[in-house]
Amino acid sequence: ETGVTQTPRHLVMGMTNKKSLKCEQHLGHNAMYWYKQSAKKPLELMFVYNFKEQTENNSVPSRFSPECPNSSHLFLHLHTLQPEDSALYLCASSQDRRANYGYTFGSGTRLTVV
Amino acid sequence: GQNIDQPTEMTATEGAIVQINCTYQTSGFNGLFWYQQHAGEAPTFLSYNVLDGLEEKGRFSSFLSRSKGYSYLLLKELQMKDSASYLCAVRGTYKYIFGTGTRLKVLA
């Protein structure tokens, strides 16, 4: 266990479904991130939250909607996804936005869109 | 542009030494990280270099040359459990840039 917990671990959804991914950390970190990991591609930064405020949206389609109700929880709401959105979605946290000491990652949610 | 290059796959034998290279071109440099990721698991922190030279931590060492935009991760006395992907990441001014990862297979 890294201290960052993601649920569910696996998710299969149809293109018309709505689902949410959840991330939780109790490390006292103030910055949280969503990354997308696809085969043979670098990790792609999607969203950054610092002290509950979104500080970065990396040109992510609106079918992905993040929510950060407090510094310990981060959600990614999904709707009307496409098959190419199938990937591993990783949540990460760091002490602050500078992330001087790197990230702590969760184990990810393996998403399959059918 | 910004990019990080590392080999896609490597294979080595149990007990051997393997070196995984990483070259980078980024705007701004505030450190280079190596992460280990086993299949289906979270990437976990292995090492951090911000100054030139070698950092040793047990069986793992990481080297950095900022002038050459180059780093390597050295794994000694390989064990089967070292079979994993190894991600190189550079911290720029406020962004992290990740490589695609090197999948290491350790054979008995």
mmCIF file with all atom_site columns, C-alpha atoms in Angstrom:
data_model
loop_
_atom_site.group_PDB
_atom_site.id
_atom_site.type_symbol
_atom_site.label_atom_id
_atom_site.label_alt_id
_atom_site.label_comp_id
_atom_site.label_asym_id
_atom_site.label_entity_id
_atom_site.label_seq_id
_atom_site.pdbx_PDB_ins_code
_atom_site.Cartn_x
_atom_site.Cartn_y
_atom_site.Cartn_z
_atom_site.occupancy
_atom_site.B_iso_or_equiv
_atom_site.pdbx_formal_charge
_atom_site.auth_seq_id
_atom_site.auth_comp_id
_atom_site.auth_asym_id
_atom_site.auth_atom_id
_atom_site.pdbx_PDB_model_num
ATOM 1   C CA . GLU A 1 1   ? 0.000   0.000   0.000   1.00 0.00 ? 1   GLU A CA 1
ATOM 2   C CA . THR A 1 2   ? 1.364   3.385   -0.985  1.00 0.00 ? 2   THR A CA 1
ATOM 3   C CA . GLY A 1 3   ? -1.046  5.532   1.017   1.00 0.00 ? 3   GLY A CA 1
ATOM 4   C CA . VAL A 1 4   ? -3.001  6.492   -2.093  1.00 0.00 ? 4   VAL A CA 1
ATOM 5   C CA . THR A 1 5   ? -6.051  4.283   -2.624  1.00 0.00 ? 5   THR A CA 1
ATOM 6   C CA . GLN A 1 6   ? -7.985  4.081   -5.866  1.00 0.00 ? 6   GLN A CA 1
ATOM 7   C CA . THR A 1 7   ? -11.332 2.419   -6.466  1.00 0.00 ? 7   THR A CA 1
ATOM 8   C CA . PRO A 1 8   ? -12.453 0.530   -8.377  1.00 0.00 ? 8   PRO A CA 1
ATOM 9   C CA . ARG A 1 9   ? -9.372  -1.380  -9.543  1.00 0.00 ? 9   ARG A CA 1
ATOM 10  C CA . HIS A 1 10  ? -11.106 -2.464  -12.725 1.00 0.00 ? 10  HIS A CA 1
ATOM 11  C CA . LEU A 1 11  ? -14.039 -0.923  -14.587 1.00 0.00 ? 11  LEU A CA 1
ATOM 12  C CA . VAL A 1 12  ? -15.794 -1.927  -17.779 1.00 0.00 ? 12  VAL A CA 1
ATOM 13  C CA . MET A 1 13  ? -18.312 0.553   -19.103 1.00 0.00 ? 13  MET A CA 1
ATOM 14  C CA . GLY A 1 14  ? -20.340 1.140   -22.199 1.00 0.00 ? 14  GLY A CA 1
ATOM 15  C CA . MET A 1 15  ? -20.040 4.313   -24.201 1.00 0.00 ? 15  MET A CA 1
ATOM 16  C CA . THR A 1 16  ? -23.344 5.641   -22.874 1.00 0.00 ? 16  THR A CA 1
ATOM 17  C CA . ASN A 1 17  ? -22.664 4.890   -19.200 1.00 0.00 ? 17  ASN A CA 1
ATOM 18  C CA . LYS A 1 18  ? -21.746 7.316   -16.445 1.00 0.00 ? 18  LYS A CA 1
ATOM 19  C CA . LYS A 1 19  ? -19.241 6.176   -13.830 1.00 0.00 ? 19  LYS A CA 1
ATOM 20  C CA . SER A 1 20  ? -16.832 7.716   -11.351 1.00 0.00 ? 20  SER A CA 1
ATOM 21  C CA . LEU A 1 21  ? -13.310 6.879   -10.261 1.00 0.00 ? 21  LEU A CA 1
ATOM 22  C CA . LYS A 1 22  ? -12.310 7.611   -6.691  1.00 0.00 ? 22  LYS A CA 1
ATOM 23  C CA . CYS A 1 23  ? -8.947  8.429   -5.160  1.00 0.00 ? 23  CYS A CA 1
ATOM 24  C CA . GLU A 1 24  ? -8.191  8.886   -1.484  1.00 0.00 ? 24  GLU A CA 1
ATOM 25  C CA . GLN A 1 25  ? -4.983  9.768   0.359   1.00 0.00 ? 25  GLN A CA 1
ATOM 26  C CA . HIS A 1 26  ? -4.281  10.276  4.040   1.00 0.00 ? 26  HIS A CA 1
ATOM 27  C CA . LEU A 1 27  ? -0.668  11.338  3.684   1.00 0.00 ? 27  LEU A CA 1
ATOM 28  C CA . GLY A 1 28  ? -1.377  14.960  4.472   1.00 0.00 ? 28  GLY A CA 1
ATOM 29  C CA . HIS A 1 29  ? -0.571  15.925  0.906   1.00 0.00 ? 29  HIS A CA 1
ATOM 30  C CA . ASN A 1 30  ? -2.077  19.053  -0.575  1.00 0.00 ? 30  ASN A CA 1
ATOM 31  C CA . ALA A 1 31  ? -1.719  18.386  -4.290  1.00 0.00 ? 31  ALA A CA 1
ATOM 32  C CA . MET A 1 32  ? -3.486  15.627  -6.207  1.00 0.00 ? 32  MET A CA 1
ATOM 33  C CA . TYR A 1 33  ? -3.288  14.565  -9.824  1.00 0.00 ? 33  TYR A CA 1
ATOM 34  C CA . TRP A 1 34  ? -4.982  12.418  -12.432 1.00 0.00 ? 34  TRP A CA 1
ATOM 35  C CA . TYR A 1 35  ? -2.755  10.709  -14.991 1.00 0.00 ? 35  TYR A CA 1
ATOM 36  C CA . LYS A 1 36  ? -3.641  8.496   -17.946 1.00 0.00 ? 36  LYS A CA 1
ATOM 37  C CA . GLN A 1 37  ? -1.334  5.599   -18.747 1.00 0.00 ? 37  GLN A CA 1
ATOM 38  C CA . SER A 1 38  ? -1.740  3.940   -22.151 1.00 0.00 ? 38  SER A CA 1
ATOM 39  C CA . ALA A 1 39  ? 0.362   1.158   -23.568 1.00 0.00 ? 39  ALA A CA 1
ATOM 40  C CA . LYS A 1 40  ? 3.651   2.325   -25.097 1.00 0.00 ? 40  LYS A CA 1
ATOM 41  C CA . LYS A 1 41  ? 2.923   5.970   -24.249 1.00 0.00 ? 41  LYS A CA 1
ATOM 42  C CA . PRO A 1 42  ? 4.308   8.223   -21.528 1.00 0.00 ? 42  PRO A CA 1
ATOM 43  C CA . LEU A 1 43  ? 2.146   9.058   -18.573 1.00 0.00 ? 43  LEU A CA 1
ATOM 44  C CA . GLU A 1 44  ? -0.194  11.880  -19.610 1.00 0.00 ? 44  GLU A CA 1
ATOM 45  C CA . LEU A 1 45  ? -1.066  14.484  -17.025 1.00 0.00 ? 45  LEU A CA 1
ATOM 46  C CA . MET A 1 46  ? -4.810  15.214  -17.069 1.00 0.00 ? 46  MET A CA 1
ATOM 47  C CA . PHE A 1 47  ? -5.660  17.388  -14.071 1.00 0.00 ? 47  PHE A CA 1
ATOM 48  C CA . VAL A 1 48  ? -3.911  18.990  -11.130 1.00 0.00 ? 48  VAL A CA 1
ATOM 49  C CA . TYR A 1 49  ? -5.496  20.122  -7.876  1.00 0.00 ? 49  TYR A CA 1
ATOM 50  C CA . ASN A 1 50  ? -3.653  22.137  -5.270  1.00 0.00 ? 50  ASN A CA 1
ATOM 51  C CA . PHE A 1 51  ? -5.401  22.811  -1.954  1.00 0.00 ? 51  PHE A CA 1
ATOM 52  C CA . LYS A 1 52  ? -8.696  21.670  -3.562  1.00 0.00 ? 52  LYS A CA 1
ATOM 53  C CA . GLU A 1 53  ? -8.409  24.167  -6.419  1.00 0.00 ? 53  GLU A CA 1
ATOM 54  C CA . GLN A 1 54  ? -7.898  22.991  -9.979  1.00 0.00 ? 54  GLN A CA 1
ATOM 55  C CA . THR A 1 55  ? -4.661  24.492  -11.218 1.00 0.00 ? 55  THR A CA 1
ATOM 56  C CA . GLU A 1 56  ? -4.267  22.607  -14.455 1.00 0.00 ? 56  GLU A CA 1
ATOM 57  C CA . ASN A 1 57  ? -6.450  21.019  -17.102 1.00 0.00 ? 57  ASN A CA 1
ATOM 58  C CA . ASN A 1 58  ? -4.219  19.554  -19.764 1.00 0.00 ? 58  ASN A CA 1
ATOM 59  C CA . SER A 1 59  ? -6.673  19.959  -22.681 1.00 0.00 ? 59  SER A CA 1
ATOM 60  C CA . VAL A 1 60  ? -8.714  17.016  -21.468 1.00 0.00 ? 60  VAL A CA 1
ATOM 61  C CA . PRO A 1 61  ? -12.059 16.371  -23.258 1.00 0.00 ? 61  PRO A CA 1
ATOM 62  C CA . SER A 1 62  ? -15.133 17.403  -21.302 1.00 0.00 ? 62  SER A CA 1
ATOM 63  C CA . ARG A 1 63  ? -16.312 13.796  -21.077 1.00 0.00 ? 63  ARG A CA 1
ATOM 64  C CA . PHE A 1 64  ? -13.803 13.631  -18.179 1.00 0.00 ? 64  PHE A CA 1
ATOM 65  C CA . SER A 1 65  ? -14.886 15.771  -15.245 1.00 0.00 ? 65  SER A CA 1
ATOM 66  C CA . PRO A 1 66  ? -12.756 15.981  -12.087 1.00 0.00 ? 66  PRO A CA 1
ATOM 67  C CA . GLU A 1 67  ? -13.963 16.859  -8.618  1.00 0.00 ? 67  GLU A CA 1
ATOM 68  C CA . CYS A 1 68  ? -11.932 17.563  -5.502  1.00 0.00 ? 68  CYS A CA 1
ATOM 69  C CA . PRO A 1 69  ? -14.154 18.085  -2.443  1.00 0.00 ? 69  PRO A CA 1
ATOM 70  C CA . ASN A 1 70  ? -11.199 18.246  -0.035  1.00 0.00 ? 70  ASN A CA 1
ATOM 71  C CA . SER A 1 71  ? -7.445  17.720  -0.026  1.00 0.00 ? 71  SER A CA 1
ATOM 72  C CA . SER A 1 72  ? -7.813  14.004  0.690   1.00 0.00 ? 72  SER A CA 1
ATOM 73  C CA . HIS A 1 73  ? -10.274 13.006  -2.010  1.00 0.00 ? 73  HIS A CA 1
ATOM 74  C CA . LEU A 1 74  ? -10.284 13.254  -5.771  1.00 0.00 ? 74  LEU A CA 1
ATOM 75  C CA . PHE A 1 75  ? -12.862 11.958  -8.226  1.00 0.00 ? 75  PHE A CA 1
ATOM 76  C CA . LEU A 1 76  ? -12.934 11.559  -11.974 1.00 0.00 ? 76  LEU A CA 1
ATOM 77  C CA . HIS A 1 77  ? -16.459 11.488  -13.393 1.00 0.00 ? 77  HIS A CA 1
ATOM 78  C CA . LEU A 1 78  ? -16.785 9.743   -16.731 1.00 0.00 ? 78  LEU A CA 1
ATOM 79  C CA . HIS A 1 79  ? -19.571 9.999   -19.294 1.00 0.00 ? 79  HIS A CA 1
ATOM 80  C CA . THR A 1 80  ? -19.989 9.225   -22.978 1.00 0.00 ? 80  THR A CA 1
ATOM 81  C CA . LEU A 1 81  ? -16.506 7.793   -23.245 1.00 0.00 ? 81  LEU A CA 1
ATOM 82  C CA . GLN A 1 82  ? -14.883 6.422   -26.386 1.00 0.00 ? 82  GLN A CA 1
ATOM 83  C CA . PRO A 1 83  ? -13.042 3.105   -26.827 1.00 0.00 ? 83  PRO A CA 1
ATOM 84  C CA . GLU A 1 84  ? -9.745  5.016   -27.136 1.00 0.00 ? 84  GLU A CA 1
ATOM 85  C CA . ASP A 1 85  ? -10.258 6.192   -23.550 1.00 0.00 ? 85  ASP A CA 1
ATOM 86  C CA . SER A 1 86  ? -9.514  2.663   -22.367 1.00 0.00 ? 86  SER A CA 1
ATOM 87  C CA . ALA A 1 87  ? -6.373  2.923   -20.247 1.00 0.00 ? 87  ALA A CA 1
ATOM 88  C CA . LEU A 1 88  ? -4.984  2.794   -16.731 1.00 0.00 ? 88  LEU A CA 1
ATOM 89  C CA . TYR A 1 89  ? -5.965  5.922   -14.792 1.00 0.00 ? 89  TYR A CA 1
ATOM 90  C CA . LEU A 1 90  ? -3.529  6.757   -12.043 1.00 0.00 ? 90  LEU A CA 1
ATOM 91  C CA . CYS A 1 91  ? -4.078  9.102   -9.169  1.00 0.00 ? 91  CYS A CA 1
ATOM 92  C CA . ALA A 1 92  ? -1.069  10.668  -7.473  1.00 0.00 ? 92  ALA A CA 1
ATOM 93  C CA . SER A 1 93  ? -0.422  13.061  -4.637  1.00 0.00 ? 93  SER A CA 1
ATOM 94  C CA . SER A 1 94  ? 2.464   15.200  -3.456  1.00 0.00 ? 94  SER A CA 1
ATOM 95  C CA . GLN A 1 95  ? 3.204   17.410  -0.491  1.00 0.00 ? 95  GLN A CA 1
ATOM 96  C CA . ASP A 1 96  ? 2.528   20.471  -2.596  1.00 0.00 ? 96  ASP A CA 1
ATOM 97  C CA . ARG A 1 97  ? 2.366   21.557  -6.214  1.00 0.00 ? 97  ARG A CA 1
ATOM 98  C CA . ARG A 1 98  ? 6.150   21.779  -6.487  1.00 0.00 ? 98  ARG A CA 1
ATOM 99  C CA . ALA A 1 99  ? 6.371   18.036  -5.770  1.00 0.00 ? 99  ALA A CA 1
ATOM 100 C CA . ASN A 1 100 ? 10.029  18.388  -4.813  1.00 0.00 ? 100 ASN A CA 1
ATOM 101 C CA . TYR A 1 101 ? 10.133  14.800  -3.640  1.00 0.00 ? 101 TYR A CA 1
ATOM 102 C CA . GLY A 1 102 ? 8.149   13.234  -6.417  1.00 0.00 ? 102 GLY A CA 1
ATOM 103 C CA . TYR A 1 103 ? 4.723   11.687  -6.354  1.00 0.00 ? 103 TYR A CA 1
ATOM 104 C CA . THR A 1 104 ? 2.998   8.958   -4.421  1.00 0.00 ? 104 THR A CA 1
ATOM 105 C CA . PHE A 1 105 ? 0.874   6.996   -6.867  1.00 0.00 ? 105 PHE A CA 1
ATOM 106 C CA . GLY A 1 106 ? -2.175  4.833   -6.392  1.00 0.00 ? 106 GLY A CA 1
ATOM 107 C CA . SER A 1 107 ? -2.435  1.428   -8.069  1.00 0.00 ? 107 SER A CA 1
ATOM 108 C CA . GLY A 1 108 ? -4.757  2.797   -10.713 1.00 0.00 ? 108 GLY A CA 1
ATOM 109 C CA . THR A 1 109 ? -8.120  1.946   -12.211 1.00 0.00 ? 109 THR A CA 1
ATOM 110 C CA . ARG A 1 110 ? -7.969  -0.197  -15.342 1.00 0.00 ? 110 ARG A CA 1
ATOM 111 C CA . LEU A 1 111 ? -10.756 1.202   -17.504 1.00 0.00 ? 111 LEU A CA 1
ATOM 112 C CA . THR A 1 112 ? -12.170 -0.617  -20.515 1.00 0.00 ? 112 THR A CA 1
ATOM 113 C CA . VAL A 1 113 ? -14.729 1.163   -22.692 1.00 0.00 ? 113 VAL A CA 1
ATOM 114 C CA . VAL A 1 114 ? -16.833 -1.160  -24.821 1.00 0.00 ? 114 VAL A CA 1
ATOM 115 C CA . GLY B 2 1   ? 9.927   20.255  -27.656 1.00 0.00 ? 1   GLY B CA 1
ATOM 116 C CA . GLN B 2 2   ? 10.186  18.254  -24.490 1.00 0.00 ? 2   GLN B CA 1
ATOM 117 C CA . ASN B 2 3   ? 10.765  14.536  -24.522 1.00 0.00 ? 3   ASN B CA 1
ATOM 118 C CA . ILE B 2 4   ? 12.313  11.678  -22.666 1.00 0.00 ? 4   ILE B CA 1
ATOM 119 C CA . ASP B 2 5   ? 13.754  8.603   -24.383 1.00 0.00 ? 5   ASP B CA 1
ATOM 120 C CA . GLN B 2 6   ? 14.334  5.240   -22.808 1.00 0.00 ? 6   GLN B CA 1
ATOM 121 C CA . PRO B 2 7   ? 14.463  1.741   -24.292 1.00 0.00 ? 7   PRO B CA 1
ATOM 122 C CA . THR B 2 8   ? 11.146  -0.053  -24.543 1.00 0.00 ? 8   THR B CA 1
ATOM 123 C CA . GLU B 2 9   ? 12.280  -3.450  -23.327 1.00 0.00 ? 9   GLU B CA 1
ATOM 124 C CA . MET B 2 10  ? 15.332  -5.094  -21.847 1.00 0.00 ? 10  MET B CA 1
ATOM 125 C CA . THR B 2 11  ? 16.083  -8.640  -20.808 1.00 0.00 ? 11  THR B CA 1
ATOM 126 C CA . ALA B 2 12  ? 18.689  -9.782  -18.296 1.00 0.00 ? 12  ALA B CA 1
ATOM 127 C CA . THR B 2 13  ? 19.582  -12.846 -16.283 1.00 0.00 ? 13  THR B CA 1
ATOM 128 C CA . GLU B 2 14  ? 19.116  -13.360 -12.576 1.00 0.00 ? 14  GLU B CA 1
ATOM 129 C CA . GLY B 2 15  ? 22.235  -12.293 -10.685 1.00 0.00 ? 15  GLY B CA 1
ATOM 130 C CA . ALA B 2 16  ? 23.463  -10.046 -13.499 1.00 0.00 ? 16  ALA B CA 1
ATOM 131 C CA . ILE B 2 17  ? 23.798  -6.247  -13.714 1.00 0.00 ? 17  ILE B CA 1
ATOM 132 C CA . VAL B 2 18  ? 21.610  -4.160  -16.006 1.00 0.00 ? 18  VAL B CA 1
ATOM 133 C CA . GLN B 2 19  ? 21.779  -0.483  -16.937 1.00 0.00 ? 19  GLN B CA 1
ATOM 134 C CA . ILE B 2 20  ? 18.662  1.343   -18.111 1.00 0.00 ? 20  ILE B CA 1
ATOM 135 C CA . ASN B 2 21  ? 19.429  4.592   -19.918 1.00 0.00 ? 21  ASN B CA 1
ATOM 136 C CA . CYS B 2 22  ? 17.317  7.732   -20.114 1.00 0.00 ? 22  CYS B CA 1
ATOM 137 C CA . THR B 2 23  ? 17.978  10.830  -22.208 1.00 0.00 ? 23  THR B CA 1
ATOM 138 C CA . TYR B 2 24  ? 15.917  13.946  -21.907 1.00 0.00 ? 24  TYR B CA 1
ATOM 139 C CA . GLN B 2 25  ? 15.251  17.352  -23.422 1.00 0.00 ? 25  GLN B CA 1
ATOM 140 C CA . THR B 2 26  ? 13.153  19.577  -21.206 1.00 0.00 ? 26  THR B CA 1
ATOM 141 C CA . SER B 2 27  ? 12.618  23.245  -20.563 1.00 0.00 ? 27  SER B CA 1
ATOM 142 C CA . GLY B 2 28  ? 13.917  23.732  -17.065 1.00 0.00 ? 28  GLY B CA 1
ATOM 143 C CA . PHE B 2 29  ? 15.426  21.038  -14.888 1.00 0.00 ? 29  PHE B CA 1
ATOM 144 C CA . ASN B 2 30  ? 14.658  20.507  -11.242 1.00 0.00 ? 30  ASN B CA 1
ATOM 145 C CA . GLY B 2 31  ? 15.477  16.861  -10.791 1.00 0.00 ? 31  GLY B CA 1
ATOM 146 C CA . LEU B 2 32  ? 15.199  13.438  -12.347 1.00 0.00 ? 32  LEU B CA 1
ATOM 147 C CA . PHE B 2 33  ? 13.258  10.577  -10.822 1.00 0.00 ? 33  PHE B CA 1
ATOM 148 C CA . TRP B 2 34  ? 13.152  6.864   -11.410 1.00 0.00 ? 34  TRP B CA 1
ATOM 149 C CA . TYR B 2 35  ? 10.037  4.873   -10.560 1.00 0.00 ? 35  TYR B CA 1
ATOM 150 C CA . GLN B 2 36  ? 9.434   1.138   -10.551 1.00 0.00 ? 36  GLN B CA 1
ATOM 151 C CA . GLN B 2 37  ? 6.051   -0.190  -11.640 1.00 0.00 ? 37  GLN B CA 1
ATOM 152 C CA . HIS B 2 38  ? 5.073   -3.823  -11.368 1.00 0.00 ? 38  HIS B CA 1
ATOM 153 C CA . ALA B 2 39  ? 2.222   -4.948  -13.597 1.00 0.00 ? 39  ALA B CA 1
ATOM 154 C CA . GLY B 2 40  ? -1.110  -3.874  -12.131 1.00 0.00 ? 40  GLY B CA 1
ATOM 155 C CA . GLU B 2 41  ? 0.511   -1.911  -9.334  1.00 0.00 ? 41  GLU B CA 1
ATOM 156 C CA . ALA B 2 42  ? 1.339   1.691   -8.475  1.00 0.00 ? 42  ALA B CA 1
ATOM 157 C CA . PRO B 2 43  ? 4.579   3.249   -9.683  1.00 0.00 ? 43  PRO B CA 1
ATOM 158 C CA . THR B 2 44  ? 6.843   3.518   -6.643  1.00 0.00 ? 44  THR B CA 1
ATOM 159 C CA . PHE B 2 45  ? 9.705   5.931   -6.075  1.00 0.00 ? 45  PHE B CA 1
ATOM 160 C CA . LEU B 2 46  ? 13.206  4.511   -6.553  1.00 0.00 ? 46  LEU B CA 1
ATOM 161 C CA . SER B 2 47  ? 15.613  7.422   -6.790  1.00 0.00 ? 47  SER B CA 1
ATOM 162 C CA . TYR B 2 48  ? 16.070  11.144  -7.232  1.00 0.00 ? 48  TYR B CA 1
ATOM 163 C CA . ASN B 2 49  ? 19.012  12.994  -8.789  1.00 0.00 ? 49  ASN B CA 1
ATOM 164 C CA . VAL B 2 50  ? 19.338  16.746  -9.009  1.00 0.00 ? 50  VAL B CA 1
ATOM 165 C CA . LEU B 2 51  ? 23.135  17.104  -9.044  1.00 0.00 ? 51  LEU B CA 1
ATOM 166 C CA . ASP B 2 52  ? 25.572  15.344  -11.360 1.00 0.00 ? 52  ASP B CA 1
ATOM 167 C CA . GLY B 2 53  ? 26.941  12.069  -10.160 1.00 0.00 ? 53  GLY B CA 1
ATOM 168 C CA . LEU B 2 54  ? 25.967  8.724   -8.795  1.00 0.00 ? 54  LEU B CA 1
ATOM 169 C CA . GLU B 2 55  ? 23.422  8.059   -6.061  1.00 0.00 ? 55  GLU B CA 1
ATOM 170 C CA . GLU B 2 56  ? 23.607  4.579   -4.581  1.00 0.00 ? 56  GLU B CA 1
ATOM 171 C CA . LYS B 2 57  ? 20.835  2.898   -2.663  1.00 0.00 ? 57  LYS B CA 1
ATOM 172 C CA . GLY B 2 58  ? 21.430  -0.773  -2.001  1.00 0.00 ? 58  GLY B CA 1
ATOM 173 C CA . ARG B 2 59  ? 21.297  -2.782  -5.214  1.00 0.00 ? 59  ARG B CA 1
ATOM 174 C CA . PHE B 2 60  ? 20.047  0.225   -7.165  1.00 0.00 ? 60  PHE B CA 1
ATOM 175 C CA . SER B 2 61  ? 22.102  3.220   -8.285  1.00 0.00 ? 61  SER B CA 1
ATOM 176 C CA . SER B 2 62  ? 21.170  6.202   -10.423 1.00 0.00 ? 62  SER B CA 1
ATOM 177 C CA . PHE B 2 63  ? 23.492  8.484   -12.347 1.00 0.00 ? 63  PHE B CA 1
ATOM 178 C CA . LEU B 2 64  ? 22.917  11.954  -13.763 1.00 0.00 ? 64  LEU B CA 1
ATOM 179 C CA . SER B 2 65  ? 24.782  14.163  -16.215 1.00 0.00 ? 65  SER B CA 1
ATOM 180 C CA . ARG B 2 66  ? 22.902  17.424  -16.643 1.00 0.00 ? 66  ARG B CA 1
ATOM 181 C CA . SER B 2 67  ? 25.200  18.716  -19.379 1.00 0.00 ? 67  SER B CA 1
ATOM 182 C CA . LYS B 2 68  ? 24.469  15.620  -21.462 1.00 0.00 ? 68  LYS B CA 1
ATOM 183 C CA . GLY B 2 69  ? 20.786  15.355  -20.572 1.00 0.00 ? 69  GLY B CA 1
ATOM 184 C CA . TYR B 2 70  ? 21.445  11.769  -19.552 1.00 0.00 ? 70  TYR B CA 1
ATOM 185 C CA . SER B 2 71  ? 20.705  9.441   -16.687 1.00 0.00 ? 71  SER B CA 1
ATOM 186 C CA . TYR B 2 72  ? 20.908  5.752   -16.048 1.00 0.00 ? 72  TYR B CA 1
ATOM 187 C CA . LEU B 2 73  ? 19.523  3.358   -13.478 1.00 0.00 ? 73  LEU B CA 1
ATOM 188 C CA . LEU B 2 74  ? 21.854  0.520   -12.538 1.00 0.00 ? 74  LEU B CA 1
ATOM 189 C CA . LEU B 2 75  ? 20.423  -2.632  -11.020 1.00 0.00 ? 75  LEU B CA 1
ATOM 190 C CA . LYS B 2 76  ? 22.899  -5.090  -9.505  1.00 0.00 ? 76  LYS B CA 1
ATOM 191 C CA . GLU B 2 77  ? 22.457  -8.722  -8.437  1.00 0.00 ? 77  GLU B CA 1
ATOM 192 C CA . LEU B 2 78  ? 19.199  -8.934  -10.349 1.00 0.00 ? 78  LEU B CA 1
ATOM 193 C CA . GLN B 2 79  ? 16.360  -10.845 -8.781  1.00 0.00 ? 79  GLN B CA 1
ATOM 194 C CA . MET B 2 80  ? 13.211  -12.210 -10.376 1.00 0.00 ? 80  MET B CA 1
ATOM 195 C CA . LYS B 2 81  ? 11.169  -9.638  -8.465  1.00 0.00 ? 81  LYS B CA 1
ATOM 196 C CA . ASP B 2 82  ? 12.993  -6.874  -10.351 1.00 0.00 ? 82  ASP B CA 1
ATOM 197 C CA . SER B 2 83  ? 10.936  -7.751  -13.433 1.00 0.00 ? 83  SER B CA 1
ATOM 198 C CA . ALA B 2 84  ? 8.916   -4.556  -13.838 1.00 0.00 ? 84  ALA B CA 1
ATOM 199 C CA . SER B 2 85  ? 8.680   -1.337  -15.819 1.00 0.00 ? 85  SER B CA 1
ATOM 200 C CA . TYR B 2 86  ? 11.082  1.453   -14.915 1.00 0.00 ? 86  TYR B CA 1
ATOM 201 C CA . LEU B 2 87  ? 9.889   4.989   -15.553 1.00 0.00 ? 87  LEU B CA 1
ATOM 202 C CA . CYS B 2 88  ? 12.233  7.927   -15.983 1.00 0.00 ? 88  CYS B CA 1
ATOM 203 C CA . ALA B 2 89  ? 10.682  11.306  -15.142 1.00 0.00 ? 89  ALA B CA 1
ATOM 204 C CA . VAL B 2 90  ? 12.109  14.804  -15.261 1.00 0.00 ? 90  VAL B CA 1
ATOM 205 C CA . ARG B 2 91  ? 10.763  17.642  -13.171 1.00 0.00 ? 91  ARG B CA 1
ATOM 206 C CA . GLY B 2 92  ? 10.812  20.799  -15.229 1.00 0.00 ? 92  GLY B CA 1
ATOM 207 C CA . THR B 2 93  ? 9.829   24.190  -13.922 1.00 0.00 ? 93  THR B CA 1
ATOM 208 C CA . TYR B 2 94  ? 6.436   23.059  -12.660 1.00 0.00 ? 94  TYR B CA 1
ATOM 209 C CA . LYS B 2 95  ? 5.736   19.996  -14.718 1.00 0.00 ? 95  LYS B CA 1
ATOM 210 C CA . TYR B 2 96  ? 6.862   16.441  -14.693 1.00 0.00 ? 96  TYR B CA 1
ATOM 211 C CA . ILE B 2 97  ? 7.651   14.801  -18.013 1.00 0.00 ? 97  ILE B CA 1
ATOM 212 C CA . PHE B 2 98  ? 7.584   11.013  -18.068 1.00 0.00 ? 98  PHE B CA 1
ATOM 213 C CA . GLY B 2 99  ? 9.242   8.578   -20.411 1.00 0.00 ? 99  GLY B CA 1
ATOM 214 C CA . THR B 2 100 ? 7.348   5.623   -21.836 1.00 0.00 ? 100 THR B CA 1
ATOM 215 C CA . GLY B 2 101 ? 9.012   3.250   -19.395 1.00 0.00 ? 101 GLY B CA 1
ATOM 216 C CA . THR B 2 102 ? 11.416  0.362   -19.885 1.00 0.00 ? 102 THR B CA 1
ATOM 217 C CA . ARG B 2 103 ? 9.994   -3.096  -19.323 1.00 0.00 ? 103 ARG B CA 1
ATOM 218 C CA . LEU B 2 104 ? 12.677  -5.272  -17.753 1.00 0.00 ? 104 LEU B CA 1
ATOM 219 C CA . LYS B 2 105 ? 12.384  -9.044  -17.863 1.00 0.00 ? 105 LYS B CA 1
ATOM 220 C CA . VAL B 2 106 ? 14.630  -11.006 -15.543 1.00 0.00 ? 106 VAL B CA 1
ATOM 221 C CA . LEU B 2 107 ? 15.184  -14.580 -16.628 1.00 0.00 ? 107 LEU B CA 1
ATOM 222 C CA . ALA B 2 108 ? 16.168  -17.467 -14.364 1.00 0.00 ? 108 ALA B CA 1
#
